[in-house]
PDB file of N, CA, C and O in Angstrom:
ATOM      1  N   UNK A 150      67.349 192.987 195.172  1.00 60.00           N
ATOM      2  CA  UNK A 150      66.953 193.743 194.004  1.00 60.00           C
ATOM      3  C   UNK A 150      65.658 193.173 193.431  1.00 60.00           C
ATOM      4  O   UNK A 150      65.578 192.401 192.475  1.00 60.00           O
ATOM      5  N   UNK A 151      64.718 193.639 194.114  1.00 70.00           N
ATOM      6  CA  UNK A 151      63.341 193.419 193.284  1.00 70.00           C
ATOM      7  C   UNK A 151      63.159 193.246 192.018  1.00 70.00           C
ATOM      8  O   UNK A 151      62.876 192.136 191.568  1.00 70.00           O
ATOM      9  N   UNK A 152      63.263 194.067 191.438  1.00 75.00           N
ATOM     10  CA  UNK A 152      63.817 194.289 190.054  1.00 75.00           C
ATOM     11  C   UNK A 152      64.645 193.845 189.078  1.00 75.00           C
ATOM     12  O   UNK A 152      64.482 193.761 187.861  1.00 75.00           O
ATOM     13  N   UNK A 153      65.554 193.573 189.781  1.00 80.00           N
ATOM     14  CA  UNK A 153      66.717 193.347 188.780  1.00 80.00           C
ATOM     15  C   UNK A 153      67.602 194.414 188.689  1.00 80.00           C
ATOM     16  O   UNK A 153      66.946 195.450 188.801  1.00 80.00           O
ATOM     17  N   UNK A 154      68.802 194.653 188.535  1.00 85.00           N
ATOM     18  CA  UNK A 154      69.659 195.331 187.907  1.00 85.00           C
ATOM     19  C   UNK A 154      69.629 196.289 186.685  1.00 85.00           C
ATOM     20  O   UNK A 154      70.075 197.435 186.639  1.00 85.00           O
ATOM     21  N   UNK A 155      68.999 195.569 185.687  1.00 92.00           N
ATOM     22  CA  UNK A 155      68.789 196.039 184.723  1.00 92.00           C
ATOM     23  C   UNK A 155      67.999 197.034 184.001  1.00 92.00           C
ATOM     24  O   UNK A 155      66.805 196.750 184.097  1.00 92.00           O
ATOM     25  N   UNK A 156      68.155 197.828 183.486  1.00 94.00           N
ATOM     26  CA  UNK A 156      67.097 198.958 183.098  1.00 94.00           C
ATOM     27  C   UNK A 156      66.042 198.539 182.336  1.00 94.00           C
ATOM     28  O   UNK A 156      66.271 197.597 181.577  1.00 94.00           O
ATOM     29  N   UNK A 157      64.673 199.122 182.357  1.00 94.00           N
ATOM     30  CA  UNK A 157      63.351 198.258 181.993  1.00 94.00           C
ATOM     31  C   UNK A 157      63.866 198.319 180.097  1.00 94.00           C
ATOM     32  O   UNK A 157      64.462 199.116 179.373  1.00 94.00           O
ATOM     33  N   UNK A 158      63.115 196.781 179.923  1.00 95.00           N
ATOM     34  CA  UNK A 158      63.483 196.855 178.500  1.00 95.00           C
ATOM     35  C   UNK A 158      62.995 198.116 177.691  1.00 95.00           C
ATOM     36  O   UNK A 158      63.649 198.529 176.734  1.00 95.00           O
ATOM     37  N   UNK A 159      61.782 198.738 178.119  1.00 96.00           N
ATOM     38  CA  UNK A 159      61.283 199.472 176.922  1.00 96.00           C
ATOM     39  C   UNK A 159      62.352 200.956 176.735  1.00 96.00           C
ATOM     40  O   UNK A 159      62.838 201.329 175.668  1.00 96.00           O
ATOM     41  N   UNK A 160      62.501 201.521 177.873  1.00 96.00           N
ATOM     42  CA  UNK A 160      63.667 202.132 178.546  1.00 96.00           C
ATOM     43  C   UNK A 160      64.979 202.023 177.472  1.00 96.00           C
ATOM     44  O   UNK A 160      65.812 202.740 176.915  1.00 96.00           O
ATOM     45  N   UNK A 161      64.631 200.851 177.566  1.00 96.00           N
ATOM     46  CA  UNK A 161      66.350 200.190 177.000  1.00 96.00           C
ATOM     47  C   UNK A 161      66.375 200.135 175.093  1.00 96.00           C
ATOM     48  O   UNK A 161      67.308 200.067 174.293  1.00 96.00           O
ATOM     49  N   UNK A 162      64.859 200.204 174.921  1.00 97.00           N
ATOM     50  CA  UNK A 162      64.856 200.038 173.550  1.00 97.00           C
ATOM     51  C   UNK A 162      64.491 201.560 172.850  1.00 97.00           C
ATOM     52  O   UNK A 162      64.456 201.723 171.631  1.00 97.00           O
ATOM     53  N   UNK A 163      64.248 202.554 173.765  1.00 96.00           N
ATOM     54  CA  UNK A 163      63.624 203.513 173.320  1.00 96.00           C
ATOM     55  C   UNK A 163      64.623 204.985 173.669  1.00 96.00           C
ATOM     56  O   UNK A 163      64.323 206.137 173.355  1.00 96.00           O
ATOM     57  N   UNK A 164      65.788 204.557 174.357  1.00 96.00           N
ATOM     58  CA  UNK A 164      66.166 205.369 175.134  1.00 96.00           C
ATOM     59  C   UNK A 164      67.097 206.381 173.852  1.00 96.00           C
ATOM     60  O   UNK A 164      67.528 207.474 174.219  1.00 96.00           O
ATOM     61  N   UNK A 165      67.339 205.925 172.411  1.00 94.00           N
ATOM     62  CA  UNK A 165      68.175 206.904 171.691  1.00 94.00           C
ATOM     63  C   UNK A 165      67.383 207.571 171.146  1.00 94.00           C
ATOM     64  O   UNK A 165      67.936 208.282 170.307  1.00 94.00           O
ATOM     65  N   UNK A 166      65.631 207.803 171.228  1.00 95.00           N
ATOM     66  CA  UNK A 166      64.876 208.766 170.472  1.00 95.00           C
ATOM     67  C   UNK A 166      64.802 209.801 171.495  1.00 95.00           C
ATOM     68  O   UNK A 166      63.888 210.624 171.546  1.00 95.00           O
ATOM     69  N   UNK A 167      65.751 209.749 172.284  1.00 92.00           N
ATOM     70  CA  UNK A 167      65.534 210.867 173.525  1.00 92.00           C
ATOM     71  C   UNK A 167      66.937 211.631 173.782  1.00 92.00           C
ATOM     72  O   UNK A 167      68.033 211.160 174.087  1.00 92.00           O
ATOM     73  N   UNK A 168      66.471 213.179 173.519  1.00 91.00           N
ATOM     74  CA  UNK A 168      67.718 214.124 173.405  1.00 91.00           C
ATOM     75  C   UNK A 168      68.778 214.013 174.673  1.00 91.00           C
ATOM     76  O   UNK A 168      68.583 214.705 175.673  1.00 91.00           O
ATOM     77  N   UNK A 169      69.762 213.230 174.600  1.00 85.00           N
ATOM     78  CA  UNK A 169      70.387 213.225 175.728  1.00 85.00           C
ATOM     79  C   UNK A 169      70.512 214.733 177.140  1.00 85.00           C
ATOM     80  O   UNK A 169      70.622 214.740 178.366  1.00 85.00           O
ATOM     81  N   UNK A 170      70.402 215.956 175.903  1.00 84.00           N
ATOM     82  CA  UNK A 170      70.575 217.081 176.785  1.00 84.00           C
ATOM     83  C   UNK A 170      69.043 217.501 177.533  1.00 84.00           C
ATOM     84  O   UNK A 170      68.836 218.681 177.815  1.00 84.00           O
ATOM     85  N   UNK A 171      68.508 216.956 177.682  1.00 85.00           N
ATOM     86  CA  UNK A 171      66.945 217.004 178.500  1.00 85.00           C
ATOM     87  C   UNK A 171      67.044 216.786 179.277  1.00 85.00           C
ATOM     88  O   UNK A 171      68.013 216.047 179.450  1.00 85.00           O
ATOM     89  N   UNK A 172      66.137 217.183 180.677  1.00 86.00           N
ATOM     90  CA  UNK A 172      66.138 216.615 181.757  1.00 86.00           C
ATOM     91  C   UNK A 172      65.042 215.224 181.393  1.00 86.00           C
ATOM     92  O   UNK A 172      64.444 214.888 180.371  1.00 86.00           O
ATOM     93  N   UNK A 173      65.155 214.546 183.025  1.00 89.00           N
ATOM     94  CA  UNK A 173      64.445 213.501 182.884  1.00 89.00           C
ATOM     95  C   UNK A 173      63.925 213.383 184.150  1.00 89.00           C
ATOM     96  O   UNK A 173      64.922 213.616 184.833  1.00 89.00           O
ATOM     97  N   UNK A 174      63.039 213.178 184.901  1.00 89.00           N
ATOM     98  CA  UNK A 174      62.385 212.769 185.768  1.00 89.00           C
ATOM     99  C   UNK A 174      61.864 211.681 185.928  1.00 89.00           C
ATOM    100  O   UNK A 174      60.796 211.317 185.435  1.00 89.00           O
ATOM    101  N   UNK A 175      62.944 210.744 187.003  1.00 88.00           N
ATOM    102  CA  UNK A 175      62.037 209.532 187.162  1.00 88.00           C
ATOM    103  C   UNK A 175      61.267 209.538 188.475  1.00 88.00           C
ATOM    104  O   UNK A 175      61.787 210.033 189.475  1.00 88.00           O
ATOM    105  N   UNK A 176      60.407 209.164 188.500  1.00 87.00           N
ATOM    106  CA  UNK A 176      59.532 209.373 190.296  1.00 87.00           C
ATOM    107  C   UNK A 176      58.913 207.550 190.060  1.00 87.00           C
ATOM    108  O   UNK A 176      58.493 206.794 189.184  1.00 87.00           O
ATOM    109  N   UNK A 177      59.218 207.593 191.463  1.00 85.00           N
ATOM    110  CA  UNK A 177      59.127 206.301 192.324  1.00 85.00           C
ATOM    111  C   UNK A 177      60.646 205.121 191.461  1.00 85.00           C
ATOM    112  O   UNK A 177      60.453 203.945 191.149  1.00 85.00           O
ATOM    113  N   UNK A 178      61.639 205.664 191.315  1.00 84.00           N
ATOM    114  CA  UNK A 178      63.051 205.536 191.275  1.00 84.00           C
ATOM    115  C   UNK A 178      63.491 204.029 192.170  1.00 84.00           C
ATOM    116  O   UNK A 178      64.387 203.324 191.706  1.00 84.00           O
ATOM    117  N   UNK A 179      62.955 203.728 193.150  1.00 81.00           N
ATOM    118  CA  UNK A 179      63.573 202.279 193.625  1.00 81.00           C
ATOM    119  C   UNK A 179      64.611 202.522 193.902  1.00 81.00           C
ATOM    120  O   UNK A 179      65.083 203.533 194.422  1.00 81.00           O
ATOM    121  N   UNK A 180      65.015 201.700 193.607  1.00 81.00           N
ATOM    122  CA  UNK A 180      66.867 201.156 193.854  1.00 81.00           C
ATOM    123  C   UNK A 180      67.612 202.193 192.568  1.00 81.00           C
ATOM    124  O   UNK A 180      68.701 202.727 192.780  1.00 81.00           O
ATOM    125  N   UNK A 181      66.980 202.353 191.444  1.00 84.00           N
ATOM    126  CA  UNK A 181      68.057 203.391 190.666  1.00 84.00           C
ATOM    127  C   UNK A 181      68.102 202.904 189.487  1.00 84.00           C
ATOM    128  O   UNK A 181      68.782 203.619 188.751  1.00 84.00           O
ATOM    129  N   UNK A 182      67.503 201.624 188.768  1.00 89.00           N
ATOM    130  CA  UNK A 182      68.155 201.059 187.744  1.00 89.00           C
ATOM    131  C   UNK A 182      67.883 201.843 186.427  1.00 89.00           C
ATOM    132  O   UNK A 182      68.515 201.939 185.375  1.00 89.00           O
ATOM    133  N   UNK A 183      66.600 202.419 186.914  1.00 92.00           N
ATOM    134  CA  UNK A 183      66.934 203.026 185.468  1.00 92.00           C
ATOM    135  C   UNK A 183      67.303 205.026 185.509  1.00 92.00           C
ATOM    136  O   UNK A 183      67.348 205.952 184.700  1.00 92.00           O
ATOM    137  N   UNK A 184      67.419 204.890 186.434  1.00 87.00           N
ATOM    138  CA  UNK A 184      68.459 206.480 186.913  1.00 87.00           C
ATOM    139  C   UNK A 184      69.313 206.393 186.767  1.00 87.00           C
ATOM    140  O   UNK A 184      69.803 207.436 186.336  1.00 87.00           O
ATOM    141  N   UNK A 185      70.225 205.330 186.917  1.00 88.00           N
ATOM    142  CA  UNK A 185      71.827 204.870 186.793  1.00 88.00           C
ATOM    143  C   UNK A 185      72.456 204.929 185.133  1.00 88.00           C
ATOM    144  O   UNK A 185      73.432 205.323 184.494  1.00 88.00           O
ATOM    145  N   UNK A 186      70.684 203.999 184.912  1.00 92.00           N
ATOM    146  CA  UNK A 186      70.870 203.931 182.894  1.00 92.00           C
ATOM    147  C   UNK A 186      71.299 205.479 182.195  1.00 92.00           C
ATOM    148  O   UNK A 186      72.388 205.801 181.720  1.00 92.00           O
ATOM    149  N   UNK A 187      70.293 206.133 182.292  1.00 92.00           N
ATOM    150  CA  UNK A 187      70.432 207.563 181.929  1.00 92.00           C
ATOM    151  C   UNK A 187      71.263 208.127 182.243  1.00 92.00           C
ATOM    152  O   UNK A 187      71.746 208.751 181.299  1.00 92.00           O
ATOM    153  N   UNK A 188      71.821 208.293 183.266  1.00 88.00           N
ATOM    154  CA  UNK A 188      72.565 209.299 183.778  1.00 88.00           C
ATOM    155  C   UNK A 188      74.399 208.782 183.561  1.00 88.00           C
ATOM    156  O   UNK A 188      75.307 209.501 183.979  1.00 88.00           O
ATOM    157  N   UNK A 189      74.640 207.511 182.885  1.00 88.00           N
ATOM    158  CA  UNK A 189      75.325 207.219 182.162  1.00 88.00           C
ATOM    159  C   UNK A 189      75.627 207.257 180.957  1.00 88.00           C
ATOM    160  O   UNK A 189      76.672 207.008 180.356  1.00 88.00           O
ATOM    161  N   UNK A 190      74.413 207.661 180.574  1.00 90.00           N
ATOM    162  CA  UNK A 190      73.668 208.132 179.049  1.00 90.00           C
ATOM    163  C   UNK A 190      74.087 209.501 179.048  1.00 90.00           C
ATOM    164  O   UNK A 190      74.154 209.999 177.924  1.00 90.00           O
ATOM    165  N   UNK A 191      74.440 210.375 180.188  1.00 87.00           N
ATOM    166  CA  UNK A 191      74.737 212.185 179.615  1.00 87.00           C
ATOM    167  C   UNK A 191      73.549 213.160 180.236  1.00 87.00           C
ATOM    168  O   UNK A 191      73.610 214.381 180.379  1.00 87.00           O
ATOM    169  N   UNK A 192      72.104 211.993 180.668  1.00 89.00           N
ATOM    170  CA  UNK A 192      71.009 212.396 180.844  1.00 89.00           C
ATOM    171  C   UNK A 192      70.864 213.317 182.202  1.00 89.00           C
ATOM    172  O   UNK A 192      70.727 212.502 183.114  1.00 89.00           O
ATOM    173  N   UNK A 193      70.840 214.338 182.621  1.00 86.00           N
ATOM    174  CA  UNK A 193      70.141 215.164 183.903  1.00 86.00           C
ATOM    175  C   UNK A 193      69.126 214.444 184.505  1.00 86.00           C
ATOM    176  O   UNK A 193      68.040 214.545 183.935  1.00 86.00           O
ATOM    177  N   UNK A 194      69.173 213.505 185.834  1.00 86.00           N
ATOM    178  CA  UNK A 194      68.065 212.890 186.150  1.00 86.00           C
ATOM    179  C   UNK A 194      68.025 213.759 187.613  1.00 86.00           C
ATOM    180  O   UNK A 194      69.007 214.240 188.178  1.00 86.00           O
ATOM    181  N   UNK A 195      66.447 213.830 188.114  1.00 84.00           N
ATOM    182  CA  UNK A 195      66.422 213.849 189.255  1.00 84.00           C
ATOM    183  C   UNK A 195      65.621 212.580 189.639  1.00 84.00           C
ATOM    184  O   UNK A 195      64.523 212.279 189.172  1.00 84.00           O
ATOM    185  N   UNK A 196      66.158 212.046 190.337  1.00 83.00           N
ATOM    186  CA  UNK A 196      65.436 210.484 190.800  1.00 83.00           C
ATOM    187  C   UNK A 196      64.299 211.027 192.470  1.00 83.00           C
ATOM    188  O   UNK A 196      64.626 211.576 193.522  1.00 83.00           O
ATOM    189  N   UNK A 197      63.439 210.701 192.134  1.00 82.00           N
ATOM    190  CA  UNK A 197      62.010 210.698 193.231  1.00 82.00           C
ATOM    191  C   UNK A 197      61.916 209.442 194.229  1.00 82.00           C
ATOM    192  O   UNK A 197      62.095 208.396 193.605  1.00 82.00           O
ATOM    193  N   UNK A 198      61.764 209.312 195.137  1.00 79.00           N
ATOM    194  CA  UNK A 198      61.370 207.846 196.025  1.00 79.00           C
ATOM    195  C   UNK A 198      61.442 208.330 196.760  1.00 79.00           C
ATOM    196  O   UNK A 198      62.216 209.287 196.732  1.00 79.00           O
ATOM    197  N   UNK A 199      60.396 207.922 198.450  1.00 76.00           N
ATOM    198  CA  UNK A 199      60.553 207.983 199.062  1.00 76.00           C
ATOM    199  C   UNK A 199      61.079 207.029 200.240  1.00 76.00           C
ATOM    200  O   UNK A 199      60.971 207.223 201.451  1.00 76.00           O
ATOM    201  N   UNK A 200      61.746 205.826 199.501  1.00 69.00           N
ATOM    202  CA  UNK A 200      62.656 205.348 200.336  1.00 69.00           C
ATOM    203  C   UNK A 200      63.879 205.107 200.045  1.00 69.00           C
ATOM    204  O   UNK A 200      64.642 204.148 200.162  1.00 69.00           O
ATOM    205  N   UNK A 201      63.944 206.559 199.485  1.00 61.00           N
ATOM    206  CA  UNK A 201      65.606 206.625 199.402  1.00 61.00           C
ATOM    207  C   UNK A 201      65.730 207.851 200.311  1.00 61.00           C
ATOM    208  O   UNK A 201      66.040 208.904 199.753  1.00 61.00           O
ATOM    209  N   UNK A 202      65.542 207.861 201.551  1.00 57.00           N
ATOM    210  CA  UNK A 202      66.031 208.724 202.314  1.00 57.00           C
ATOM    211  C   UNK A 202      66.913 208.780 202.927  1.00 57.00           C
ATOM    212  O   UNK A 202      67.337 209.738 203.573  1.00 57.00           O
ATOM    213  N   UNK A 203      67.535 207.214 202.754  1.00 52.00           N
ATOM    214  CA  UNK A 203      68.773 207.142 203.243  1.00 52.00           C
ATOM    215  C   UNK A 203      69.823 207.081 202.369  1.00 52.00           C
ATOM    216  O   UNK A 203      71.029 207.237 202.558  1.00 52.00           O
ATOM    217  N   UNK A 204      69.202 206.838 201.401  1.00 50.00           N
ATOM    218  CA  UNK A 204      70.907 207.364 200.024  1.00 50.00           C
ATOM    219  C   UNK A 204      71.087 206.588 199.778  1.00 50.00           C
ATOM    220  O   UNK A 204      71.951 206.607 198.901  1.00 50.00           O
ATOM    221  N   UNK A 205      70.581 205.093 200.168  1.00 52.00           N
ATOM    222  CA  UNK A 205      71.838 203.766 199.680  1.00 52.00           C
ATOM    223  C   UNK A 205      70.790 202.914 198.058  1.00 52.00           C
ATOM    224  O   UNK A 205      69.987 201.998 198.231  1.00 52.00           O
ATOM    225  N   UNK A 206      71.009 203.335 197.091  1.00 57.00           N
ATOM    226  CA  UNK A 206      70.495 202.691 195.896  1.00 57.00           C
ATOM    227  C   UNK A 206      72.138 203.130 194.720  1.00 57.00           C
ATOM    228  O   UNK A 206      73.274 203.547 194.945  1.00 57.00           O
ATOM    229  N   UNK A 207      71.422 202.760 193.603  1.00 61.00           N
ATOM    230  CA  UNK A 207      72.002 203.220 192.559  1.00 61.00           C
ATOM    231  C   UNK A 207      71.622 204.271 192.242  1.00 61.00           C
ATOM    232  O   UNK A 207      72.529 205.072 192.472  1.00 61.00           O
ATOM    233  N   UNK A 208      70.845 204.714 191.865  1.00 60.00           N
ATOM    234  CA  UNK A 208      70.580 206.521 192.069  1.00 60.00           C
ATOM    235  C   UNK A 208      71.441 207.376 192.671  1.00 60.00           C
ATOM    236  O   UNK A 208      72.105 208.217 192.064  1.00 60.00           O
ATOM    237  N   UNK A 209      71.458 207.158 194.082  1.00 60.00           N
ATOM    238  CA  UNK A 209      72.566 207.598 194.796  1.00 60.00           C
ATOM    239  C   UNK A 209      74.156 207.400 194.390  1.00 60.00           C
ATOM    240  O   UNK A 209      75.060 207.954 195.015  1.00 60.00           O
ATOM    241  N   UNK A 210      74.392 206.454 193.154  1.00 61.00           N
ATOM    242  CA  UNK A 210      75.763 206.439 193.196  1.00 61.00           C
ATOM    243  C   UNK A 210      75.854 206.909 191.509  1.00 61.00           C
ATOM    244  O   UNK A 210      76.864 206.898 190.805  1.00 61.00           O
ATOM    245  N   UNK A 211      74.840 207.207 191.230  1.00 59.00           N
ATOM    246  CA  UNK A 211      74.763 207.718 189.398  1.00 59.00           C
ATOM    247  C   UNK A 211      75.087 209.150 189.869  1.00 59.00           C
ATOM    248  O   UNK A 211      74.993 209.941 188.931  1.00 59.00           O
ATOM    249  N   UNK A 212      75.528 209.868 191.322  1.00 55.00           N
ATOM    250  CA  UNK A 212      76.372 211.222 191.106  1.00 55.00           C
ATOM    251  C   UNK A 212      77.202 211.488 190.712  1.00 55.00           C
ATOM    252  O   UNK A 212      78.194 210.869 191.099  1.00 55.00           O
ATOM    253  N   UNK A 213      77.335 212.242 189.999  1.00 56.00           N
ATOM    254  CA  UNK A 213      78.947 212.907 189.555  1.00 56.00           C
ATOM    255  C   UNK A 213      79.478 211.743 188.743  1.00 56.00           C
ATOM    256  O   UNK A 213      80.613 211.268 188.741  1.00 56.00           O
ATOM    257  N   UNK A 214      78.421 211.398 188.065  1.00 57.00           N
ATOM    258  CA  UNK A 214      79.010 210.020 187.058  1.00 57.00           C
ATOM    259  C   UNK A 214      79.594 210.947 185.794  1.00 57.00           C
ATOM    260  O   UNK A 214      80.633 210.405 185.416  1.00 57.00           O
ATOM    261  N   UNK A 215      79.341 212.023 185.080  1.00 53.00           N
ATOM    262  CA  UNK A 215      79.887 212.281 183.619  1.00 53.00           C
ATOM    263  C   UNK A 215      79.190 214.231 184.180  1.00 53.00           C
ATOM    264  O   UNK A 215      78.425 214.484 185.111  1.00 53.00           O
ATOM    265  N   UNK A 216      79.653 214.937 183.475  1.00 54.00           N
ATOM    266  CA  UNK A 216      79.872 216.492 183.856  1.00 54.00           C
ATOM    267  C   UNK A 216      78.314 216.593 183.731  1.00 54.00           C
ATOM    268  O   UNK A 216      77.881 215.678 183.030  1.00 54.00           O
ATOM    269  N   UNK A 217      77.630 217.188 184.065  1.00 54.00           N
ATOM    270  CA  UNK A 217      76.307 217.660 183.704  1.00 54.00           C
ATOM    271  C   UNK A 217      75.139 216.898 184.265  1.00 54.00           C
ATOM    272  O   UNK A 217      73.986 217.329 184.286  1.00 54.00           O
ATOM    273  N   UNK A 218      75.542 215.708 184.725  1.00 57.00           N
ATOM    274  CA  UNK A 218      74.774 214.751 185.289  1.00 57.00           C
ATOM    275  C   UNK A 218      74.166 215.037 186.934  1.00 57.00           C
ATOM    276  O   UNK A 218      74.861 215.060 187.949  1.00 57.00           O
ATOM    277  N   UNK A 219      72.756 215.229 186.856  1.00 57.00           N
ATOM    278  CA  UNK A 219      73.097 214.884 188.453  1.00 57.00           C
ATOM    279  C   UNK A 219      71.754 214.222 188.675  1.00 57.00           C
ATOM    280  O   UNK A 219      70.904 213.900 187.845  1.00 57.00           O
ATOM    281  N   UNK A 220      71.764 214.093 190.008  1.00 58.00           N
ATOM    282  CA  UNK A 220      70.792 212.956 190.685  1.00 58.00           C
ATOM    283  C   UNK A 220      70.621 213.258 191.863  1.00 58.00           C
ATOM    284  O   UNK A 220      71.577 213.251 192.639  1.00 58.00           O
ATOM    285  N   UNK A 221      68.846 213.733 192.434  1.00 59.00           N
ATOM    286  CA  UNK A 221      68.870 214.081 193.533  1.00 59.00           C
ATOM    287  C   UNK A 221      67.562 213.432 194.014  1.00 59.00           C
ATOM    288  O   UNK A 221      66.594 213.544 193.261  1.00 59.00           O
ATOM    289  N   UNK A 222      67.387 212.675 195.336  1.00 54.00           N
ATOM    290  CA  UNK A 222      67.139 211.379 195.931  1.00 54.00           C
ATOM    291  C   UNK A 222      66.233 211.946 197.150  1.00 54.00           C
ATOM    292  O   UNK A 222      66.706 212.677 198.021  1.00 54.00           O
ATOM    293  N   UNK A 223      65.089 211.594 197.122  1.00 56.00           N
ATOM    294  CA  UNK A 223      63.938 211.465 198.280  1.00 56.00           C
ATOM    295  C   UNK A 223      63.011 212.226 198.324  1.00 56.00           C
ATOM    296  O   UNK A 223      63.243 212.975 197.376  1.00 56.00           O
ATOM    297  N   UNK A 224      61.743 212.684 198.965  1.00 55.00           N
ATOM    298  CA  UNK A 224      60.609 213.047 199.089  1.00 55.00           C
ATOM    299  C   UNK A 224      60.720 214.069 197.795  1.00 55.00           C
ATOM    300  O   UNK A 224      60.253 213.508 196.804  1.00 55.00           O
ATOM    301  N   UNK A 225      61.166 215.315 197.524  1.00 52.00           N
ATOM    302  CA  UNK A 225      61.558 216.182 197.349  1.00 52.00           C
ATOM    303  C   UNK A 225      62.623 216.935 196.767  1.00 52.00           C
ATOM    304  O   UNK A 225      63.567 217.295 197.470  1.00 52.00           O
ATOM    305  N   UNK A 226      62.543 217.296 195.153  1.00 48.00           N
ATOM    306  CA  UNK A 226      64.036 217.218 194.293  1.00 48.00           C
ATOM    307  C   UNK A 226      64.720 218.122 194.971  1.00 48.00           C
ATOM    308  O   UNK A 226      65.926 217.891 194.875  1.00 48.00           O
ATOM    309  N   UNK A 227      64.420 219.274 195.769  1.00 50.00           N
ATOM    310  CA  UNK A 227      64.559 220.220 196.344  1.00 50.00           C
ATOM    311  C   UNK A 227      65.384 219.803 197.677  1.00 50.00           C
ATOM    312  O   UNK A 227      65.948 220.659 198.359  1.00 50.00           O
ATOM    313  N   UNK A 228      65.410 218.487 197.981  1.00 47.00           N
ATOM    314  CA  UNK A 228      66.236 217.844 199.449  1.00 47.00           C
ATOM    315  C   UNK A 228      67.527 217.348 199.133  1.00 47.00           C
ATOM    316  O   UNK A 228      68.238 216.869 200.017  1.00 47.00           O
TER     317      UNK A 228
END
């Protein structure tokens, strides 16, 4: 984990001035940490990377986390 686990602080400090029912777009997504954040949050993410073509991050496992949530992984939100 390059990164860390953790969702970026500013992310983390800023994230309740943001209407949970919005979408959100994160592009260049990594491993997921802060796709995972949101989308535990209620948030609609589509997560962007292109090396998640194989599915294995946290992004990939922030599916079907809470009703309304989803998360869709690689080149293309459309894949």
């Amino acid at each position: 984990d390059y990164f860390g686990t953790e969702p970026d602080p500013s992310l983390q400090r800023f994230v309740d001035l943001l209407e949970a029912s919005r979408r959100v777009l994160d592009i260049g997504c990594g491993q997921g940490r802060n796709t995972l954040f949101l989308a535990e949050r209620g948030f609609n993410v589509d997560a962007l990377d292109p090396s998640l073509e194989q599915g294995s991050s946290r992004a990939a496992d922030a599916t079907g986390l809470l009703p309304g949530s989803s998360v869709r992984a690689g080149h293309h939100a459309g894949q």
